[in-house]
Short mmCIF file of C-alpha atoms in Angstrom, two decimals:
data_model
loop_
_atom_site.label_atom_id
_atom_site.label_comp_id
_atom_site.label_asym_id
_atom_site.label_seq_id
_atom_site.Cartn_x
_atom_site.Cartn_y
_atom_site.Cartn_z
CA MET A 1 -0.18 -0.09 -0.04
CA ASN A 2 1.51 3.45 -0.97
CA ILE A 3 1.66 6.54 1.08
CA ARG A 4 -1.58 7.95 -0.34
CA ASP A 5 -3.54 4.82 0.22
CA GLU A 6 -2.38 4.38 3.97
CA VAL A 7 -3.28 8.06 4.77
CA ARG A 8 -6.66 7.91 3.32
CA GLU A 9 -7.16 4.43 5.45
CA PHE A 10 -6.37 6.28 8.24
CA LEU A 11 -8.64 9.28 7.56
CA ALA A 12 -11.54 7.17 6.78
CA SER A 13 -11.53 5.26 10.29
CA ALA A 14 -10.51 8.51 12.38
CA TRP A 15 -11.95 11.53 10.98
CA THR A 16 -15.38 12.70 10.48
CA PRO A 17 -16.18 16.39 9.39
CA GLY A 18 -17.36 18.30 12.46
CA MET A 19 -16.05 15.43 14.88
CA ASP A 20 -14.60 16.65 18.01
CA SER A 21 -10.84 17.55 17.19
CA ALA A 22 -9.47 16.56 20.33
CA THR A 23 -10.43 12.90 19.73
CA PHE A 24 -9.21 12.93 16.25
CA LEU A 25 -5.76 14.52 17.35
CA GLN A 26 -5.09 11.89 19.82
CA ALA A 27 -5.51 9.35 17.29
CA ALA A 28 -3.38 11.43 14.94
CA VAL A 29 -0.57 11.69 17.14
CA ASP A 30 -0.75 8.08 18.29
CA THR A 31 -0.26 6.85 14.70
CA GLY A 32 2.02 9.36 13.51
CA TRP A 33 0.17 11.13 10.80
CA LEU A 34 -0.11 14.46 12.58
CA ALA A 35 3.67 14.77 12.34
CA PRO A 36 4.76 12.66 9.54
CA THR A 37 8.44 13.58 8.71
CA TRP A 38 9.26 13.50 12.74
CA SER A 39 10.75 10.19 14.10
CA ALA A 40 8.87 7.53 15.27
CA ASP A 41 9.96 8.00 19.05
CA TRP A 42 8.47 11.78 19.02
CA TYR A 43 4.90 11.03 17.51
CA GLY A 44 5.92 10.81 13.91
CA ARG A 45 6.83 8.67 10.70
CA GLY A 46 9.99 9.39 9.49
CA LEU A 47 8.45 10.20 6.29
CA SER A 48 10.35 12.21 3.69
CA ALA A 49 9.26 15.76 2.55
CA GLU A 50 7.62 14.65 -0.85
CA ASP A 51 5.85 11.94 1.13
CA ALA A 52 4.64 14.45 3.76
CA GLU A 53 3.30 16.40 1.19
CA ILE A 54 0.79 13.78 0.20
CA VAL A 55 -0.12 13.10 3.78
CA GLY A 56 -0.93 16.90 4.13
CA GLU A 57 -2.84 16.93 0.48
CA GLU A 58 -5.07 14.24 2.11
CA PHE A 59 -5.83 15.98 5.20
CA ARG A 60 -6.28 19.17 3.63
CA ARG A 61 -8.91 17.09 1.13
CA VAL A 62 -10.87 15.87 3.87
CA GLY A 63 -10.62 19.20 5.80
CA ALA A 64 -8.96 17.47 8.60
CA PRO A 65 -6.29 19.19 11.12
CA GLY A 66 -3.02 18.08 10.18
CA ARG A 67 0.75 18.50 9.36
CA ALA A 68 1.97 19.60 12.75
CA ASP A 69 5.28 18.86 11.86
CA ARG A 70 5.32 21.97 9.60
CA ASP A 71 2.63 24.20 10.91
CA HIS A 72 2.59 23.74 14.66
CA LEU A 73 5.30 26.63 15.52
CA HIS A 74 5.82 25.83 19.28
CA ALA A 75 5.88 21.92 18.99
CA ARG A 76 8.32 22.45 16.02
CA VAL A 77 10.61 24.55 17.98
CA ILE A 78 10.93 22.24 20.75
CA TYR A 79 11.19 18.84 18.73
CA GLU A 80 13.96 20.83 16.59
CA LEU A 81 15.94 22.47 19.61
CA GLY A 82 14.87 20.89 22.82
CA SER A 83 16.20 18.43 24.98
CA ASP A 84 14.49 15.12 25.41
CA GLN A 85 13.34 16.22 28.68
CA LEU A 86 11.55 19.02 27.19
CA LYS A 87 10.09 17.03 24.56
CA SER A 88 8.50 14.31 27.00
CA THR A 89 7.42 17.33 28.89
CA TYR A 90 5.50 19.35 26.27
CA LEU A 91 5.30 17.75 22.86
CA ARG A 92 2.26 15.60 23.12
CA ASP A 93 0.24 18.00 25.01
CA LEU A 94 1.17 20.69 22.39
CA LEU A 95 0.31 18.79 19.35
CA THR A 96 -3.05 17.55 20.94
CA HIS A 97 -3.95 21.37 22.01
CA THR A 98 -3.97 20.34 25.50
CA VAL A 99 -1.79 23.39 26.38
CA SER A 100 -0.98 26.17 24.19
CA GLY A 101 2.42 28.25 24.08
CA CYS A 102 3.40 32.14 23.51
CA LEU A 103 6.45 33.79 21.97
CA LEU A 104 8.28 36.16 24.18
CA TYR A 105 10.64 37.99 21.91
CA SER A 106 9.39 41.68 21.15
CA GLU A 107 10.11 44.43 23.45
CA PRO A 108 9.22 48.02 23.46
CA GLY A 109 12.57 48.86 22.37
CA ALA A 110 13.18 45.74 20.21
CA GLY A 111 10.98 44.89 17.68
CA SER A 112 12.46 44.73 14.05
CA ASP A 113 16.02 44.75 16.05
CA LEU A 114 15.29 41.50 18.15
CA ALA A 115 19.25 41.57 19.13
CA SER A 116 18.41 44.55 21.33
CA VAL A 117 16.26 42.53 23.90
CA ARG A 118 16.90 44.13 27.30
CA THR A 119 14.71 41.77 29.45
CA SER A 120 17.38 39.98 31.60
CA VAL A 121 18.41 36.64 32.89
CA VAL A 122 20.66 36.21 35.89
CA ARG A 123 22.03 32.77 36.95
CA GLU A 124 21.40 31.58 40.42
CA GLY A 125 22.24 27.82 40.77
CA ASP A 126 20.09 25.64 38.57
CA GLN A 127 17.83 28.35 37.86
CA TRP A 128 17.81 31.99 36.00
CA ARG A 129 16.21 35.04 37.48
CA VAL A 130 13.97 36.92 34.86
CA ASN A 131 13.46 40.60 34.89
CA GLY A 132 11.89 42.70 32.27
CA GLN A 133 9.18 43.38 29.59
CA LYS A 134 7.82 42.02 26.34
CA VAL A 135 5.12 43.17 23.67
CA TRP A 136 2.97 42.03 21.06
CA THR A 137 2.75 38.80 22.77
CA SER A 138 -0.07 36.54 21.06
CA GLY A 139 -1.85 34.30 23.28
CA ALA A 140 -0.11 35.14 26.71
CA ARG A 141 -3.38 34.87 28.78
CA THR A 142 -3.81 31.25 28.14
CA ALA A 143 -0.09 30.26 27.36
CA ALA A 144 1.15 27.51 29.67
CA TYR A 145 4.80 28.32 28.71
CA GLY A 146 6.48 30.96 26.46
CA LEU A 147 9.89 30.77 24.22
CA LEU A 148 11.80 33.57 25.74
CA ALA A 149 14.56 35.44 24.44
CA ALA A 150 16.61 37.30 27.05
CA ARG A 151 19.55 39.18 27.65
CA SER A 152 22.52 37.02 29.55
CA ASN A 153 25.53 39.16 28.91
CA ARG A 154 25.95 42.67 28.64
CA ASP A 155 29.59 42.59 28.13
CA VAL A 156 29.56 41.43 24.80
CA PRO A 157 28.26 42.74 21.73
CA LYS A 158 24.59 42.15 21.01
CA HIS A 159 24.01 39.06 18.86
CA ARG A 160 26.29 37.25 21.17
CA GLY A 161 24.90 38.03 25.15
CA MET A 162 21.22 36.50 24.34
CA THR A 163 20.08 32.89 25.82
CA PHE A 164 17.06 31.30 24.99
CA PHE A 165 14.45 29.24 27.16
CA VAL A 166 10.89 27.76 27.56
CA ILE A 167 9.46 29.36 30.56
CA PRO A 168 6.38 28.33 32.49
CA MET A 169 3.56 31.22 32.42
CA LYS A 170 1.79 30.44 35.14
CA GLN A 171 3.95 31.54 38.11
CA GLU A 172 4.37 34.64 40.45
CA GLY A 173 6.47 37.47 38.75
CA ILE A 174 4.75 37.28 35.63
CA GLU A 175 1.92 39.81 34.78
CA VAL A 176 0.16 40.01 31.34
CA ARG A 177 -1.82 42.75 30.07
CA PRO A 178 -4.14 42.88 27.16
CA LEU A 179 -3.52 44.94 24.03
CA VAL A 180 -6.41 46.05 22.54
CA GLN A 181 -6.23 46.47 18.49
CA ILE A 182 -7.74 48.57 15.67
CA THR A 183 -10.07 45.24 15.40
CA GLY A 184 -11.46 45.59 18.90
CA ASP A 185 -9.80 42.21 19.35
CA ALA A 186 -7.18 42.01 22.40
CA HIS A 187 -5.39 39.23 20.65
CA PHE A 188 -1.81 40.93 21.83
CA ASN A 189 -0.29 41.27 25.23
CA GLU A 190 2.07 42.98 27.26
CA VAL A 191 4.43 40.55 29.43
CA PHE A 192 6.05 41.91 32.85
CA PHE A 193 8.71 39.79 34.66
CA THR A 194 9.51 40.69 38.19
CA ASP A 195 11.91 38.05 39.59
CA ALA A 196 10.49 35.30 37.77
CA TRP A 197 12.33 31.93 37.09
CA VAL A 198 13.41 29.36 34.47
CA ASP A 199 15.12 26.30 35.22
CA ASP A 200 18.36 26.07 33.34
CA ALA A 201 17.22 22.20 32.15
CA ASN A 202 14.62 24.68 30.22
CA ARG A 203 17.44 26.54 28.18
CA LEU A 204 17.44 25.87 24.54
CA GLY A 205 21.14 25.94 22.86
CA GLU A 206 24.32 27.17 24.79
CA VAL A 207 24.26 30.12 27.27
CA ASP A 208 24.90 33.62 25.50
CA ASP A 209 23.98 31.58 21.99
CA GLY A 210 20.46 32.44 21.82
CA TRP A 211 20.53 34.47 18.77
CA ARG A 212 21.47 31.45 16.72
CA VAL A 213 18.51 29.50 18.59
CA LEU A 214 16.31 32.64 17.96
CA MET A 215 16.97 32.94 14.24
CA THR A 216 16.15 29.16 13.94
CA ALA A 217 12.98 29.68 15.64
CA LEU A 218 12.02 32.80 13.93
CA GLY A 219 12.69 30.98 10.72
CA TYR A 220 9.77 28.47 11.57
CA GLU A 221 7.56 31.08 12.60
CA ARG A 222 7.87 32.82 9.07
CA LEU A 223 7.44 29.35 7.41
CA VAL A 224 4.22 28.60 9.50
CA MET A 225 2.70 32.41 8.80
CA GLY A 226 3.75 31.83 5.20
CA ALA A 227 1.55 28.63 4.96
CA ARG A 228 -1.26 30.35 6.89
CA GLY A 229 -2.29 32.46 3.56
CA VAL A 230 -2.34 29.51 1.17
CA GLY A 231 -3.64 26.42 3.19
CA SER A 232 -7.38 25.91 3.25
CA ARG A 233 -8.70 27.24 6.41
CA ALA A 234 -12.44 26.48 5.78
CA SER A 235 -12.65 24.56 9.02
CA ASP A 236 -11.12 27.30 11.01
CA PRO A 237 -13.58 29.74 11.86
CA THR A 238 -10.56 32.18 12.80
CA TYR A 239 -9.44 32.21 9.23
CA VAL A 240 -12.63 31.81 6.94
CA GLY A 241 -12.30 34.38 4.32
CA THR A 242 -8.83 34.21 3.27
CA GLY A 243 -9.52 33.07 0.28
CA ASP A 244 -11.86 29.87 0.46
CA ASP A 245 -15.18 31.42 0.26
CA LEU A 246 -14.30 34.18 -2.47
CA LEU A 247 -16.44 32.58 -5.05
CA ALA A 248 -19.61 32.08 -3.05
CA LEU A 249 -19.02 35.64 -1.84
CA ALA A 250 -18.94 37.18 -5.27
CA GLU A 251 -22.15 34.83 -6.37
CA ARG A 252 -24.01 36.19 -3.19
CA HIS A 253 -23.41 39.95 -4.07
CA GLY A 254 -24.31 39.80 -7.82
CA ARG A 255 -20.25 39.97 -8.88
CA LEU A 256 -19.29 36.62 -10.15
CA GLU A 257 -19.87 37.56 -13.86
CA ASP A 258 -17.96 41.24 -13.56
CA PRO A 259 -14.87 40.32 -15.61
CA VAL A 260 -12.84 42.75 -13.22
CA ILE A 261 -13.94 40.83 -9.86
CA ALA A 262 -13.44 37.26 -11.79
CA ASP A 263 -9.71 38.36 -12.76
CA GLN A 264 -8.87 39.54 -9.28
CA ILE A 265 -10.43 36.27 -7.63
CA ALA A 266 -8.48 34.30 -10.34
CA ASP A 267 -5.03 36.10 -9.51
CA ILE A 268 -5.87 35.48 -5.33
CA TYR A 269 -5.97 31.65 -6.24
CA ALA A 270 -2.97 31.80 -8.69
CA GLU A 271 -0.77 33.42 -6.02
CA ARG A 272 -2.18 31.17 -3.50
CA THR A 273 -1.37 28.25 -5.86
CA ALA A 274 1.97 29.58 -6.77
CA ALA A 275 3.12 30.06 -3.20
CA ARG A 276 2.11 26.80 -1.85
CA LEU A 277 3.85 25.11 -4.70
CA ASN A 278 6.79 27.35 -4.09
CA ALA A 279 7.03 25.83 -0.34
CA ALA A 280 6.90 22.51 -1.50
CA ARG A 281 9.48 22.83 -3.96
CA TYR A 282 12.02 24.48 -1.37
CA ALA A 283 11.04 21.69 1.15
CA ALA A 284 11.64 18.84 -2.00
CA GLU A 285 15.28 20.61 -2.33
CA GLY A 286 16.21 20.46 1.44
CA LYS A 287 15.55 24.43 1.72
CA GLY A 288 12.57 23.92 4.34
CA GLN A 289 14.64 25.52 6.58
CA ASP A 290 16.21 28.37 4.61
CA ALA A 291 15.83 31.77 6.44
CA ALA A 292 15.44 33.32 2.82
CA ALA A 293 12.78 30.88 1.28
CA MET A 294 10.92 31.49 4.52
CA SER A 295 10.76 34.92 4.15
CA LEU A 296 9.95 34.59 0.64
CA GLY A 297 6.76 32.72 1.92
CA LYS A 298 5.97 35.18 4.86
CA LEU A 299 6.29 38.19 2.43
CA MET A 300 4.09 36.31 -0.16
CA MET A 301 1.16 35.65 2.70
CA SER A 302 1.38 39.22 3.76
CA ARG A 303 0.56 40.11 0.20
CA ILE A 304 -2.14 37.42 -0.43
CA LEU A 305 -4.01 38.62 2.80
CA HIS A 306 -3.81 42.04 1.89
CA GLY A 307 -5.19 41.36 -1.78
CA THR A 308 -7.72 38.92 -0.61
CA ALA A 309 -9.10 41.74 1.96
CA GLY A 310 -8.80 44.17 -0.99
CA LEU A 311 -11.01 42.19 -3.07
CA ARG A 312 -13.66 41.35 -0.51
CA ARG A 313 -13.93 45.23 -0.11
CA ASP A 314 -14.52 45.41 -3.88
CA ILE A 315 -17.29 42.59 -4.07
CA VAL A 316 -18.88 44.02 -0.87
CA GLY A 317 -18.89 47.74 -1.63
CA ALA A 318 -19.56 50.42 1.08
CA GLU A 319 -21.00 47.40 3.27
CA ALA A 320 -17.41 47.06 4.30
CA LEU A 321 -17.32 50.02 6.09
CA TYR A 322 -19.65 48.33 8.70
CA ASP A 323 -18.60 47.13 12.08
CA GLU A 324 -21.79 46.17 13.77
CA ARG A 325 -20.82 43.21 15.71
CA ALA A 326 -23.68 41.26 14.50
CA ASP A 327 -23.95 37.50 15.49
CA PRO A 328 -23.00 35.83 12.65
CA PRO A 329 -21.22 38.79 10.84
CA SER A 330 -22.28 40.40 8.02
CA ASP A 331 -20.24 40.17 4.74
CA GLY A 332 -19.38 43.74 5.09
CA GLU A 333 -18.60 43.17 8.61
CA VAL A 334 -15.89 40.11 7.73
CA ALA A 335 -14.51 42.50 5.03
CA ASN A 336 -14.00 45.46 7.47
CA PHE A 337 -12.15 42.92 9.86
CA PHE A 338 -10.01 41.31 7.46
CA THR A 339 -9.13 44.41 6.14
CA LEU A 340 -7.59 46.00 9.41
CA ASP A 341 -6.29 42.71 10.32
CA ALA A 342 -4.33 41.98 7.41
CA TYR A 343 -1.67 44.91 8.89
CA PHE A 344 -0.89 42.36 11.43
CA THR A 345 0.48 40.32 8.88
CA SER A 346 2.96 43.02 7.36
CA ILE A 347 4.37 43.42 10.84
CA GLY A 348 3.95 40.10 13.14
CA GLY A 349 7.05 37.70 12.65
CA GLY A 350 9.08 40.47 11.18
CA THR A 351 7.87 43.14 8.83
CA ASP A 352 7.51 43.14 5.50
CA GLN A 353 10.56 45.66 5.42
CA VAL A 354 12.65 43.14 7.19
CA GLN A 355 11.64 40.20 5.11
CA ARG A 356 12.92 42.34 1.90
CA ASN A 357 16.24 43.14 3.90
CA ILE A 358 16.67 39.10 4.45
CA ILE A 359 15.79 38.34 0.69
CA SER A 360 18.11 40.95 -0.47
CA GLU A 361 20.83 40.44 1.51
CA ARG A 362 20.82 36.32 1.50
CA MET A 363 19.54 35.47 -1.78
CA LEU A 364 20.55 38.70 -3.93
CA GLY A 365 23.80 39.49 -2.19
CA LEU A 366 23.31 43.05 -1.70
CA PRO A 367 25.07 44.82 1.08
CA LYS A 368 23.85 44.69 4.54
CA ASP A 369 22.69 48.02 6.38
CA LYS A 370 24.99 49.65 8.65
CA ASP A 371 24.94 48.78 12.48
CA ALA A 372 27.02 51.14 14.61
CA SER A 373 25.81 48.87 17.59
CA LYS A 374 26.64 45.72 16.26
CA ASP A 375 30.49 45.26 17.36
CA ILE A 376 30.18 47.06 20.85
CA PRO A 377 29.47 45.89 24.14
CA PHE A 378 25.62 45.70 24.69
CA ARG A 379 25.86 47.77 28.06
CA ASP A 380 27.31 50.67 25.92
CA VAL A 381 24.72 50.69 23.17
CA ARG A 382 22.54 53.58 23.88
CA SER A 383 18.73 52.78 24.79
#
């Protein structure tokens, strides 16, 4: 039996549209189909990138949640970079959505320049004391743990004095405050650390070598965000509207025969297909972890989501100005929300401008921007 037949047989026995996802995820984890490229020791099947693409196609075909080895950022970081102890502690619960995590990277003075983080960690025995502030942290209020980038050495240049941890969030010394966005949601948060603690056993990578770990984790984040704009989200109410329902939307508003609207819909679907195939090509060529390739996908995702939001406005018309908070939301309200929310995709995970810098420097070989603070001790860098 080939891979496609095997996964179809599994889905036929374990998945029913509309079923409780928790039950399905448990079965998918136990059989290794949820993370097909991972080792059998850690909930995978050790498949090649090409075979894993087939698995993903079959999961998408029936609308089942899958490909956590590629799309579950937190699980992937711990699988790729964590110790066996951390994998044992977190992986299964992450894959089955029993717990969630957050990313403790950005700070008020270190957004696009993450090497400038000032949240400090000081070692005391087998633990590290944490003090400082993070911002724009998605999901911090419900997260069981966070991936923390912190300053561990101020006597060396900024890229060489960071350390990376998995820190438990439910402890004294960590305060989370929500931030209300232009959409009215409070998806992001500020996180304050006041003498919080993290075990040294929760460290990812070597002391003061957190920049390298962070760059790897950021690459995974861009890869996940890049996939978000091209995959089917029809089963996820949060993302319905990113492209899958455009034909139905145009038909409801009598615009399906409009040649301009039809051209725009075709463009969006073509861009999504091209982005998906490009990501598959990079994976097949062994470039699935190439930072520049991940930036291309993330930048393309931003373009697609902005384009899709604009197309929805063109279809709906002036109704897209409404933000009535009706239940269920009107087409105008949905268009309004996605128009405003699309700006998140141009900022989160590294701005579009940062992605263009990475592509220009690493793929096109253009000169890097000058950074006067790059080679001086961090304690001498002006805040």
